[in-house]
Protein backbone atom coordinates (compact mmCIF):
# COMPACT_ATOMS: atom_id res chain seq x y z
CA MET A 1 0.24 0.02 0.21
CA ILE A 2 1.26 3.35 -0.55
CA GLU A 3 -0.17 6.83 0.73
CA LEU A 4 -0.30 10.11 -1.52
CA ARG A 5 -2.16 13.42 -0.32
CA ALA A 6 -5.12 14.73 -1.88
CA HIS A 7 -7.32 17.81 -1.96
CA THR A 8 -9.99 17.45 0.40
CA GLU A 9 -12.62 19.39 -1.50
CA ALA A 10 -12.00 17.27 -4.72
CA VAL A 11 -12.35 14.11 -2.64
CA LYS A 12 -15.34 15.46 -1.07
CA GLU A 13 -17.47 15.95 -4.54
CA THR A 14 -16.06 12.69 -5.76
CA LEU A 15 -17.86 11.12 -2.50
CA SER A 16 -20.95 13.30 -2.66
CA GLU A 17 -23.55 11.11 -4.17
CA LYS A 18 -22.39 8.25 -1.85
CA LYS A 19 -23.25 10.64 1.16
CA LEU A 20 -19.81 10.37 2.43
CA THR A 21 -17.09 12.96 3.98
CA PRO A 22 -13.44 12.33 3.72
CA VAL A 23 -11.36 12.86 7.13
CA GLU A 24 -8.79 15.67 6.89
CA ASP A 25 -4.97 14.63 7.53
CA SER A 26 -4.21 18.22 7.65
CA ALA A 27 -5.74 21.68 6.40
CA GLY A 28 -7.29 20.90 3.11
CA VAL A 29 -5.70 17.73 2.56
CA THR A 30 -6.71 14.07 3.20
CA ARG A 31 -4.95 10.66 2.62
CA LEU A 32 -5.50 8.41 -0.26
CA MET A 33 -4.35 4.89 -0.08
CA ILE A 34 -3.59 2.61 -3.11
CA VAL A 35 -3.48 -0.95 -2.06
CA GLY A 36 -2.31 -3.40 -4.38
CA CYS A 37 -3.34 -7.06 -3.47
CA GLU A 38 -3.15 -10.51 -4.91
CA MET A 39 -5.81 -12.53 -3.54
CA ARG A 40 -4.45 -15.96 -4.06
CA ASP A 41 -6.96 -18.07 -2.32
CA VAL A 42 -10.62 -16.60 -1.63
CA GLN A 43 -13.33 -19.13 -0.80
CA LEU A 44 -15.90 -19.35 -3.51
CA LEU A 45 -14.04 -16.61 -5.99
CA GLY A 46 -10.66 -18.38 -6.55
CA PRO A 47 -7.75 -16.26 -6.97
CA TYR A 48 -7.77 -12.65 -8.54
CA ASN A 49 -5.84 -9.41 -7.88
CA GLU A 50 -7.49 -6.14 -6.71
CA VAL A 51 -6.44 -2.44 -6.27
CA GLY A 52 -8.07 -0.53 -3.49
CA ILE A 53 -8.09 3.26 -4.03
CA GLN A 54 -9.35 4.68 -0.90
CA VAL A 55 -9.86 7.41 1.16
CA PRO A 56 -10.49 7.57 5.41
CA VAL A 57 -14.04 8.84 5.91
CA GLU A 58 -16.09 10.06 9.29
CA PRO A 59 -17.91 6.71 10.30
CA VAL A 60 -21.39 6.59 9.93
CA GLY A 61 -23.38 4.80 12.51
CA GLN A 62 -21.47 3.33 15.70
CA SER A 63 -18.15 2.05 13.96
CA SER A 64 -15.19 2.32 16.09
CA CYS A 65 -12.47 1.28 14.16
CA GLU A 66 -10.60 3.17 11.09
CA THR A 67 -13.34 3.80 8.32
CA TYR A 68 -12.80 3.94 4.81
CA ALA A 69 -14.48 4.51 1.36
CA HIS A 70 -13.11 3.32 -2.27
CA LEU A 71 -12.96 5.74 -4.72
CA TYR A 72 -12.23 2.93 -7.14
CA LEU A 73 -11.98 -0.84 -6.77
CA PRO A 74 -10.74 -2.50 -9.74
CA VAL A 75 -10.44 -6.35 -10.10
CA THR A 76 -9.38 -9.17 -12.53
CA SER A 77 -12.09 -11.49 -12.23
CA GLU A 78 -16.00 -11.00 -12.92
CA ALA A 79 -16.98 -13.12 -10.14
CA ALA A 80 -15.28 -10.46 -7.75
CA ARG A 81 -16.70 -7.72 -9.26
CA TRP A 82 -20.17 -8.97 -9.56
CA GLY A 83 -20.37 -9.51 -5.53
CA GLY A 84 -18.77 -6.55 -4.98
CA VAL A 85 -21.04 -4.45 -6.70
CA ASP A 86 -24.47 -5.80 -6.42
CA ILE A 87 -24.41 -6.99 -2.71
CA LEU A 88 -21.41 -4.51 -1.23
CA GLY A 89 -22.19 -1.49 -3.12
CA MET A 90 -18.46 -1.13 -4.03
CA PRO A 91 -17.29 0.64 -7.36
CA LYS A 92 -15.55 -2.53 -8.91
CA PHE A 93 -14.88 -2.63 -12.59
CA ILE A 94 -13.00 -5.39 -14.48
CA ALA A 95 -9.25 -4.25 -15.19
CA LYS A 96 -5.84 -5.58 -15.84
CA ILE A 97 -3.66 -5.55 -12.76
CA ASP A 98 -0.07 -7.10 -12.82
CA VAL A 99 1.85 -7.60 -9.72
CA GLU A 100 5.41 -8.75 -10.55
CA ARG A 101 8.72 -8.92 -8.86
CA SER A 102 11.84 -8.34 -11.01
CA GLY A 103 14.99 -8.10 -9.15
CA ASP A 104 14.75 -6.31 -5.96
CA ARG A 105 11.77 -4.65 -6.96
CA ASP A 106 8.11 -5.17 -6.62
CA THR A 107 5.67 -3.55 -9.25
CA CYS A 108 1.85 -2.97 -9.52
CA ARG A 109 0.38 -1.96 -13.02
CA LEU A 110 -3.17 -0.84 -13.50
CA ALA A 111 -4.88 -0.84 -16.83
CA GLU A 112 -8.08 -0.76 -18.57
CA ALA A 113 -9.26 -1.20 -21.89
CA GLY A 114 -5.50 -0.90 -23.03
CA ALA A 115 -5.06 2.54 -21.43
CA GLN A 116 -2.51 2.85 -18.20
CA ILE A 117 -4.05 3.67 -14.98
CA PHE A 118 -1.16 3.92 -12.94
CA GLU A 119 1.88 2.33 -12.01
CA TYR A 120 4.15 2.11 -8.82
CA SER A 121 7.19 0.30 -7.95
CA LEU A 122 9.41 -0.14 -4.84
CA LYS A 123 12.20 -2.19 -3.12
CA HIS A 124 10.89 -5.54 -2.04
CA ARG A 125 10.62 -5.72 1.95
CA ASP A 126 10.53 -8.77 3.84
CA GLY A 127 9.62 -9.08 7.65
CA GLY A 128 7.67 -7.41 9.99
CA PRO A 129 5.79 -8.24 13.23
CA ARG A 130 2.46 -10.27 12.82
CA LYS A 131 -0.70 -8.32 14.41
CA SER A 132 -4.21 -8.19 13.66
CA GLU A 133 -6.54 -4.83 12.30
CA VAL A 134 -9.80 -4.43 11.65
CA TRP A 135 -10.90 -1.81 9.23
CA ALA A 136 -14.51 -0.68 8.05
CA PHE A 137 -15.67 0.16 4.72
CA HIS A 138 -18.51 2.24 3.66
CA SER A 139 -20.28 1.89 0.36
CA ASN A 140 -23.52 3.02 -0.93
CA ARG A 141 -26.02 0.55 -2.74
CA ASP A 142 -29.35 2.08 -4.29
CA GLY A 143 -28.89 5.18 -2.08
CA GLN A 144 -28.63 3.26 1.07
CA ILE A 145 -25.10 3.58 3.21
CA LEU A 146 -23.50 0.14 3.92
CA GLU A 147 -20.57 -0.89 6.48
CA THR A 148 -18.57 -3.99 5.47
CA GLY A 149 -16.03 -5.00 8.27
CA VAL A 150 -12.68 -6.49 7.36
CA GLU A 151 -10.60 -8.23 10.08
CA MET A 152 -7.17 -9.05 8.93
CA GLU A 153 -3.98 -10.76 10.44
CA ALA A 154 -0.51 -10.13 8.66
CA ASN A 155 2.97 -9.50 8.89
CA PHE A 156 3.10 -5.44 8.28
CA ILE A 157 5.89 -3.19 7.67
CA GLU A 158 5.33 0.41 7.77
CA SER A 159 7.42 2.97 6.64
CA GLU A 160 7.94 6.77 5.58
CA ASP A 161 11.03 6.00 3.81
CA THR A 162 9.90 6.46 0.13
CA ASP A 163 12.79 7.40 -1.56
CA ASP A 164 13.02 3.78 -3.40
CA VAL A 165 9.14 4.11 -4.48
CA THR A 166 8.12 5.60 -7.69
CA PHE A 167 4.45 6.32 -8.77
CA GLU A 168 3.43 7.47 -12.48
CA LEU A 169 -0.14 8.14 -13.94
CA GLY A 170 -1.21 6.91 -17.19
CA SER A 171 -3.31 8.11 -19.97
CA HIS A 172 -6.65 6.48 -18.71
CA PRO A 173 -9.69 8.74 -17.60
CA VAL A 174 -9.24 7.44 -13.96
CA ALA A 175 -5.69 8.60 -14.30
CA LYS A 176 -7.16 12.10 -15.07
CA GLN A 177 -9.29 12.51 -12.25
CA LEU A 178 -6.74 11.16 -9.52
CA ASP A 179 -4.41 13.52 -11.15
CA ASP A 180 -7.08 16.38 -10.29
CA MET A 181 -7.52 15.24 -7.07
CA LEU A 182 -3.72 14.65 -5.80
CA VAL A 183 -1.61 17.34 -4.44
CA SER A 184 1.27 15.59 -5.91
CA PRO A 185 2.27 12.30 -7.00
CA GLU A 186 4.61 11.80 -4.12
CA VAL A 187 4.28 8.83 -2.14
CA HIS A 188 4.51 9.74 1.80
CA ARG A 189 3.83 6.17 3.12
CA VAL A 190 4.56 2.50 2.32
CA THR A 191 2.82 -0.36 4.16
CA ILE A 192 3.77 -4.06 3.02
CA ALA A 193 1.51 -6.88 4.51
CA GLN A 194 2.55 -10.31 4.07
CA ASN A 195 1.12 -13.94 4.74
CA ILE A 196 -2.31 -12.12 5.28
CA SER A 197 -5.40 -14.06 6.54
CA SER A 198 -8.39 -11.86 6.56
CA VAL A 199 -12.47 -12.05 6.91
CA LEU A 200 -14.90 -10.09 5.33
CA LYS A 201 -18.06 -9.47 7.18
CA ARG A 202 -21.69 -9.30 6.15
CA PRO A 203 -22.65 -5.91 5.18
CA ILE A 204 -24.81 -4.18 7.35
CA LYS A 205 -26.93 -1.12 6.64
CA VAL A 206 -26.33 2.22 8.57
CA PRO A 207 -28.66 5.41 9.18
């Protein structure tokens, strides 16, 4: 996962139809997180890749954990897309997602309809303590805000040393939308999660 900084007002406009409000990290700025995932063993769905482009939002209802909303959630399989859209109300679409290691670098490339959305690359990192985290995701299905919890356990590596990280936007319309939101393409934080075990909770309706 890489973290960048985005203009709060631009993110707020994107989330307005979902009736969600981004959390500011500093005046006029919110965090924008890009989470590249290899889903290697998913019950019922099988393996697929996914890239979450998400921001922290004000929780709706009684959630006490970190709460996020996806701006975009591309996936590589129709089974993953269908359930995410029809059941969870997530902004999923089919895309080409390549996650690869070459030498000492890990790279994630996202493209759709032959046009690149972005690519990021960083030096491979191993290790990190094993810990548990709980996230909540707000989405909107047919005008109803939903909350879907995710419980995960993994070896986490977190670093603000990002000198080795590169991030480049492409020519796709989503890339243009991201470019308009971002304060700059500079990456400010990296989080690596390895050996992940996670449980996706049943979505619940919130007021």
